[in-house]
mmCIF file of C-alpha atoms in Angstrom:
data_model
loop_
_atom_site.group_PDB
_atom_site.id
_atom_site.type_symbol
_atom_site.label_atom_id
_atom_site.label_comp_id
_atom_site.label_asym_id
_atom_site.label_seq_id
_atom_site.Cartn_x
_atom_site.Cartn_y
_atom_site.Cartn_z
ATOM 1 C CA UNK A 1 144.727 127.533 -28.313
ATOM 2 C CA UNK A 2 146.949 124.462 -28.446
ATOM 3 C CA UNK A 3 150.901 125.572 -27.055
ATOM 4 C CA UNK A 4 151.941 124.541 -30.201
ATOM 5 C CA UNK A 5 150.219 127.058 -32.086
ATOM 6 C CA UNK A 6 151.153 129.691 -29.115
ATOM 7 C CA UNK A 7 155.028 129.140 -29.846
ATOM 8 C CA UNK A 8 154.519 129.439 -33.065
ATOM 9 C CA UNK A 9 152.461 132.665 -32.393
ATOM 10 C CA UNK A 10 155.144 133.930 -30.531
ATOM 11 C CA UNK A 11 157.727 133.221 -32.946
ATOM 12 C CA UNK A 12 155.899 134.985 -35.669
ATOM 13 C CA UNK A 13 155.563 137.978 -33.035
ATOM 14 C CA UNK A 14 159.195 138.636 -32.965
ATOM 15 C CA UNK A 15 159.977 138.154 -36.788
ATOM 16 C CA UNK A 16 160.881 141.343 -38.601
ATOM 17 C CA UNK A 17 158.068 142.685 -40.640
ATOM 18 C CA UNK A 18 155.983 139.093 -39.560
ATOM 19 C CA UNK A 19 157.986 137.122 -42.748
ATOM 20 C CA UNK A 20 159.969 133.847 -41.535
ATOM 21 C CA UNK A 21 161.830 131.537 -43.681
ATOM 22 C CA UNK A 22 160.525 128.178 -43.448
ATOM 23 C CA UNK A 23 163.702 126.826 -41.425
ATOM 24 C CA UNK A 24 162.859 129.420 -38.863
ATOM 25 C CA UNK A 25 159.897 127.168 -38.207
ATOM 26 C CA UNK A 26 162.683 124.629 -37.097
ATOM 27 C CA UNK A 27 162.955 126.041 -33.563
ATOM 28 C CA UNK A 28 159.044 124.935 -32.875
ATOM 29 C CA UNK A 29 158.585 121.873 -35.583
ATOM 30 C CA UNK A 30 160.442 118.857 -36.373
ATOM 31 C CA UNK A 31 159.313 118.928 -40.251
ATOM 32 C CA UNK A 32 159.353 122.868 -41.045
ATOM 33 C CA UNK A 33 158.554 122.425 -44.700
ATOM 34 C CA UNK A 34 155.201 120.567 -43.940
ATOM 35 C CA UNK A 35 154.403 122.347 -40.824
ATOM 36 C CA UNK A 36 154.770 125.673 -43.111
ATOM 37 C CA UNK A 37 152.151 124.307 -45.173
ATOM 38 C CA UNK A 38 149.608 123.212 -43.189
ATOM 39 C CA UNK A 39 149.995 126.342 -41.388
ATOM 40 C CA UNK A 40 149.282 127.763 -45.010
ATOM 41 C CA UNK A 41 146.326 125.942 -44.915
ATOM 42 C CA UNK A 42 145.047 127.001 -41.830
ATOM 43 C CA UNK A 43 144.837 130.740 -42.784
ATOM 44 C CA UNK A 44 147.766 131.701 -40.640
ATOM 45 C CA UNK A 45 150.009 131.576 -43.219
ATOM 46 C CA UNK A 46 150.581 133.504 -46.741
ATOM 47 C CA UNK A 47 153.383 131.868 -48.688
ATOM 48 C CA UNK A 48 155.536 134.403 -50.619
ATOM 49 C CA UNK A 49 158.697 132.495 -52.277
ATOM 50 C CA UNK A 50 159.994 129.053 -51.967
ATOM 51 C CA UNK A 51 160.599 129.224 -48.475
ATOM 52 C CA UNK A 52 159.266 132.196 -47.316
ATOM 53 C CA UNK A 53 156.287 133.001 -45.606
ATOM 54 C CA UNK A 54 154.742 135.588 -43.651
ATOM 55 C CA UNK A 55 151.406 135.851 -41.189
ATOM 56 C CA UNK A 56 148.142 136.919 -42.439
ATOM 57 C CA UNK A 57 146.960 139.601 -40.505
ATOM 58 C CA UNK A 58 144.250 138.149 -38.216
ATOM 59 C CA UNK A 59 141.643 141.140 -39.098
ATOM 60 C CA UNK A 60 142.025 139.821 -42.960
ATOM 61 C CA UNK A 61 140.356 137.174 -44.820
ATOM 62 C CA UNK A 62 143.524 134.572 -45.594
ATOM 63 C CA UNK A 63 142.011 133.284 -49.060
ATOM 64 C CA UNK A 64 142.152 136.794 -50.088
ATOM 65 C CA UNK A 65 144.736 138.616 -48.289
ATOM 66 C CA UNK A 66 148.135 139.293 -49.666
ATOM 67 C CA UNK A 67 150.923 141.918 -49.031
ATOM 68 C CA UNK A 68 151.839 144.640 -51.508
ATOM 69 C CA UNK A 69 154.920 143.776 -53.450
ATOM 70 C CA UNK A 70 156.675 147.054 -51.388
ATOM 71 C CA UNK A 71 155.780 145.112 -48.108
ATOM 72 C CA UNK A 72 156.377 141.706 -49.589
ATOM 73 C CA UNK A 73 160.273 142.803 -50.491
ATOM 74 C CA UNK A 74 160.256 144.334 -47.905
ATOM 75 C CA UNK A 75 159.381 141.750 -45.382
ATOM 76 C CA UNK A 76 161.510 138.913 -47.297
ATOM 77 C CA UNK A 77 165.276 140.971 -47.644
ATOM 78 C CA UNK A 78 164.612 141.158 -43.564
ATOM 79 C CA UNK A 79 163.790 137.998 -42.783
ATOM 80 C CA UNK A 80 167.152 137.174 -44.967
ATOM 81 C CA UNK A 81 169.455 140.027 -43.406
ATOM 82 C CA UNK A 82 167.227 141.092 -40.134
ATOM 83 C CA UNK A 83 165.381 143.951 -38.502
ATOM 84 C CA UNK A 84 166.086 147.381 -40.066
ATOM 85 C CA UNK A 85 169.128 146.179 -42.403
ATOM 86 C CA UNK A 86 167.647 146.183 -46.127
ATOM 87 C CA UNK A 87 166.551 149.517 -47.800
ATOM 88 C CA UNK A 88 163.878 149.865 -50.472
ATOM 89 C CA UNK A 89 165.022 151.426 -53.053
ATOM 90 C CA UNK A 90 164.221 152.892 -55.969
ATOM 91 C CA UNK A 91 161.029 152.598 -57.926
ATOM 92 C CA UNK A 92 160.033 150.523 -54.750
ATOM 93 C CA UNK A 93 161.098 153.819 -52.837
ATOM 94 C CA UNK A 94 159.090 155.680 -55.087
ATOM 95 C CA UNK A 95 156.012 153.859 -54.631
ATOM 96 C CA UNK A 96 155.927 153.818 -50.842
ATOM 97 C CA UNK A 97 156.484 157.323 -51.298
ATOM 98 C CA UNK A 98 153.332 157.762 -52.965
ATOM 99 C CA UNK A 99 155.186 159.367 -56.453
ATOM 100 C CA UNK A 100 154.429 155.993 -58.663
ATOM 101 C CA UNK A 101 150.770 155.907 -58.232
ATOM 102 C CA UNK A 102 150.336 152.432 -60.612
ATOM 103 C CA UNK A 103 151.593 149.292 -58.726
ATOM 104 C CA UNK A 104 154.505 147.335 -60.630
ATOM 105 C CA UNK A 105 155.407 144.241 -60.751
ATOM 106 C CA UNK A 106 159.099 144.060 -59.192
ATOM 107 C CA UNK A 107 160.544 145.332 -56.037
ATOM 108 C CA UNK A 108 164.030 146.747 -55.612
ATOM 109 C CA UNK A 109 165.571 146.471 -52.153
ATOM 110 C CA UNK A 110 168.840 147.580 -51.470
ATOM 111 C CA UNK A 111 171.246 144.737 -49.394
ATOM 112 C CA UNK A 112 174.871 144.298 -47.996
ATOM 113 C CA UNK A 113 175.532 140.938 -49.895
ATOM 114 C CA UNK A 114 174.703 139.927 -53.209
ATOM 115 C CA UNK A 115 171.694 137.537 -54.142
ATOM 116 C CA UNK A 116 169.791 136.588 -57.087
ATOM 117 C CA UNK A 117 166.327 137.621 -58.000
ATOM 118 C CA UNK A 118 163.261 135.995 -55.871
ATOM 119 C CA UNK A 119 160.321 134.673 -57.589
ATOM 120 C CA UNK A 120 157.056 134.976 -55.832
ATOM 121 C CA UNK A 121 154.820 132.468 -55.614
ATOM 122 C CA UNK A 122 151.595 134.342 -54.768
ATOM 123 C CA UNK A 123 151.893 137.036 -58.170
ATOM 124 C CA UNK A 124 154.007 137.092 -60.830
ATOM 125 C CA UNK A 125 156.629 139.373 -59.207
ATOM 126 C CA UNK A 126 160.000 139.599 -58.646
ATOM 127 C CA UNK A 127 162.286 141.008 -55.893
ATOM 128 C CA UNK A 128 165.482 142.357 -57.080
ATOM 129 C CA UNK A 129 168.340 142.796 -54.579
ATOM 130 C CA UNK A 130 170.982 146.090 -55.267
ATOM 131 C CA UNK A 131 174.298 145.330 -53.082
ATOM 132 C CA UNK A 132 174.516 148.847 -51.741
ATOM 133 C CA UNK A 133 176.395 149.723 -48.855
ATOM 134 C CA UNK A 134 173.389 150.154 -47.170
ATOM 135 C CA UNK A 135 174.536 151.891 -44.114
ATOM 136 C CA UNK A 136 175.420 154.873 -46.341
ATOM 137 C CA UNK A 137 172.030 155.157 -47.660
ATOM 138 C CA UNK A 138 169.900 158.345 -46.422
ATOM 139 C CA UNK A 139 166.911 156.009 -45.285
ATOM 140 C CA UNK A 140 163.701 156.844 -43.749
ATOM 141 C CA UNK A 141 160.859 154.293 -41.493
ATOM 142 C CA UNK A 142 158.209 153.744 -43.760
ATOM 143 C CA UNK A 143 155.020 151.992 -43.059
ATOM 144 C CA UNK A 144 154.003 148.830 -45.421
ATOM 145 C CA UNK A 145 151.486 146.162 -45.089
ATOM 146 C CA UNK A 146 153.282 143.633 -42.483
ATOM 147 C CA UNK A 147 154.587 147.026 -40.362
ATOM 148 C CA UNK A 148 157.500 149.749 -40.351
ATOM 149 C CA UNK A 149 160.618 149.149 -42.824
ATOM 150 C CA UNK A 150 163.827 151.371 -44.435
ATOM 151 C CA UNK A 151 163.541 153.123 -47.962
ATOM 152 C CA UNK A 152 165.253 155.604 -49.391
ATOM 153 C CA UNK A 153 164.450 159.368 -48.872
ATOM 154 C CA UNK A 154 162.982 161.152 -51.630
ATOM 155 C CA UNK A 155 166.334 162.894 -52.045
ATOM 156 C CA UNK A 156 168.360 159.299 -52.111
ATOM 157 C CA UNK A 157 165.704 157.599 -54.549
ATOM 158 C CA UNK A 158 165.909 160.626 -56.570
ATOM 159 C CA UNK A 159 169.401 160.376 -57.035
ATOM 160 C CA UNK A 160 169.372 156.484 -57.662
ATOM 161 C CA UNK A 161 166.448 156.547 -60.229
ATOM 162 C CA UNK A 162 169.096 159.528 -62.068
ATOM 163 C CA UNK A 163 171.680 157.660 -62.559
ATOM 164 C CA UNK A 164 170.393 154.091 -63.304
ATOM 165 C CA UNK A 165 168.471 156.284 -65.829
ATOM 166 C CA UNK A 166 170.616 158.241 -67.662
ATOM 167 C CA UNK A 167 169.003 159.138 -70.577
ATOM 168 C CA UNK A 168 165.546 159.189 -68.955
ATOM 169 C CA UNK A 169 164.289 156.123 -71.124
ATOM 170 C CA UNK A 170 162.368 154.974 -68.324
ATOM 171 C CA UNK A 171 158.659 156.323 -68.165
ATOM 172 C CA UNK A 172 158.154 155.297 -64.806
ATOM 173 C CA UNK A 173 161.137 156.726 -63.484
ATOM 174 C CA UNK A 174 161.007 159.829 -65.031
ATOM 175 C CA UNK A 175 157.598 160.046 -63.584
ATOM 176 C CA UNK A 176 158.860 159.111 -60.137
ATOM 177 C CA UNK A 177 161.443 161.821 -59.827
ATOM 178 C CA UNK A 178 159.072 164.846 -61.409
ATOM 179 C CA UNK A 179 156.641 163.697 -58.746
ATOM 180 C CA UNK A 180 159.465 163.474 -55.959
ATOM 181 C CA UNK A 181 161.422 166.629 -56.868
ATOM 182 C CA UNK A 182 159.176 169.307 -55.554
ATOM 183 C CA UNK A 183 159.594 167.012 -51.827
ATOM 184 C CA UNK A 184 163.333 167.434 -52.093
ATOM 185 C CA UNK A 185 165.937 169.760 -50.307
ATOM 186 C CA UNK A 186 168.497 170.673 -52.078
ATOM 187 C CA UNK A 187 171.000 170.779 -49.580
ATOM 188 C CA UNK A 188 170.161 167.723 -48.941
ATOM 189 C CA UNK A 189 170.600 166.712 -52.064
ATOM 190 C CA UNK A 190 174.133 168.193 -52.766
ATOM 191 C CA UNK A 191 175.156 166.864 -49.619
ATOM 192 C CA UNK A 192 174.297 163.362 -50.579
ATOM 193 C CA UNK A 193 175.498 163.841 -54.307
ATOM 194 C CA UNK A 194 178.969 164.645 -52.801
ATOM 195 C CA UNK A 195 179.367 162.065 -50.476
ATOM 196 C CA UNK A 196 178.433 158.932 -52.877
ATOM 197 C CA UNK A 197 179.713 160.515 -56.175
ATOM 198 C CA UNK A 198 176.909 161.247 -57.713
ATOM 199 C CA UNK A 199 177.197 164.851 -58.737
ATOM 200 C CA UNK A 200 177.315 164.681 -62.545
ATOM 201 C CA UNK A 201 173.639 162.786 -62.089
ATOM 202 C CA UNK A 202 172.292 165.336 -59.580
ATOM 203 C CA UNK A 203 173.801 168.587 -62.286
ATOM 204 C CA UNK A 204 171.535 166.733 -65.626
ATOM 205 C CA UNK A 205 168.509 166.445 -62.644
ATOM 206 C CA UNK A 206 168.869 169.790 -62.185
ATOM 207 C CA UNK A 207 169.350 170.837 -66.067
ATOM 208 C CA UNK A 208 166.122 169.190 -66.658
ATOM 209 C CA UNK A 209 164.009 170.791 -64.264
#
């Protein structure tokens, strides 16, 4: 192994969730951009978004290997904002919970600081970003293709999906919080209702159980 591709092994090693930016790649390489891409190239890359990239698991074959969208948002809002900061939320939430079983085509991930939708490159997806005071959320470690990240509890992505949903117009929604319900406490529930102001959407939850 050529030192080269040991710092950049090593630099990979220590990235949250194994996603970099492509001027991370500036602390190893003079030319990040085209460094990035002939890592690509090699198979130890898997390109993302413009500019984002993370490492291909070396147990998986790189020309057909790619992240879930869950892990993909997942692994891009923390290469943006760091280890542990973003929160999926959500129908994201809901489907690393298990309660969405069909995969979708968007990921929601809950940041401090507001930023436009991400394209992907390697699907057509799209990775929203909520500005959520994400220190408030009620979060739990959940495990996704490129390793551990935050989402939402049941209880929290119950809530959310409520009241961007009023009217429960929103099939897979609705679906995500029948299937999440029976996992939820109720205390915990109320508890988080009352502290973020979201008791009128947790009393029509409860109305249409």
């Amino acid at each position: 192994m050529v030192s080269g591709e040991l710092t950049f092994r090593q630099l990979v090693a220590r990235a949250p969730l194994r996603t970099i930016r492509t001027n991370d790649l500036a602390e190893v390489y003079a030319n990040p951009r085209q460094e990035a891409r002939a890592l690509e190239r090699r198979g130890l890359l898997h390109r993302l978004a413009h500019g984002f990239y993370c490492a291909v698991p070396p147990e998986h074959n790189p020309a057909q290997w790619r992240p879930t969208i869950e892990a993909a948002t997942a692994g891009i809002a923390s290469a943006i904002h760091g280890d542990r900061v973003a929160v999926l939320t959500g129908l994201t939430a809901a489907r690393v919970h298990r309660a969405l079983p069909r995969a979708i085509g968007v990921g929601f991930v809950a940041v401090p600081v507001q930023r436009r939708p991400l394209q992907l490159v390697d699907r057509a997806g799209r990775i929203y970003f909520v500005t959520r005071a994400v220190e408030d959320l009620d979060a739990v470690l959940v495990t996704t293709d490129l390793g551990q990240a935050l989402a939402t509890t049941p209880e929290q992505t119950v809530l959310d999906l409520g009241r961007a949903d009023p009217r429960g117009q929103d099939a897979d929604g609705r679906e995500a919080i029948d299937a999440l319900w029976p996992e939820c406490d109720q205390v915990v529930l109320a508890e988080i209702a009352s502290r973020q102001r979201m008791r009128a959407t947790l009393a029509r939850l409860r109305a249409g159980r």
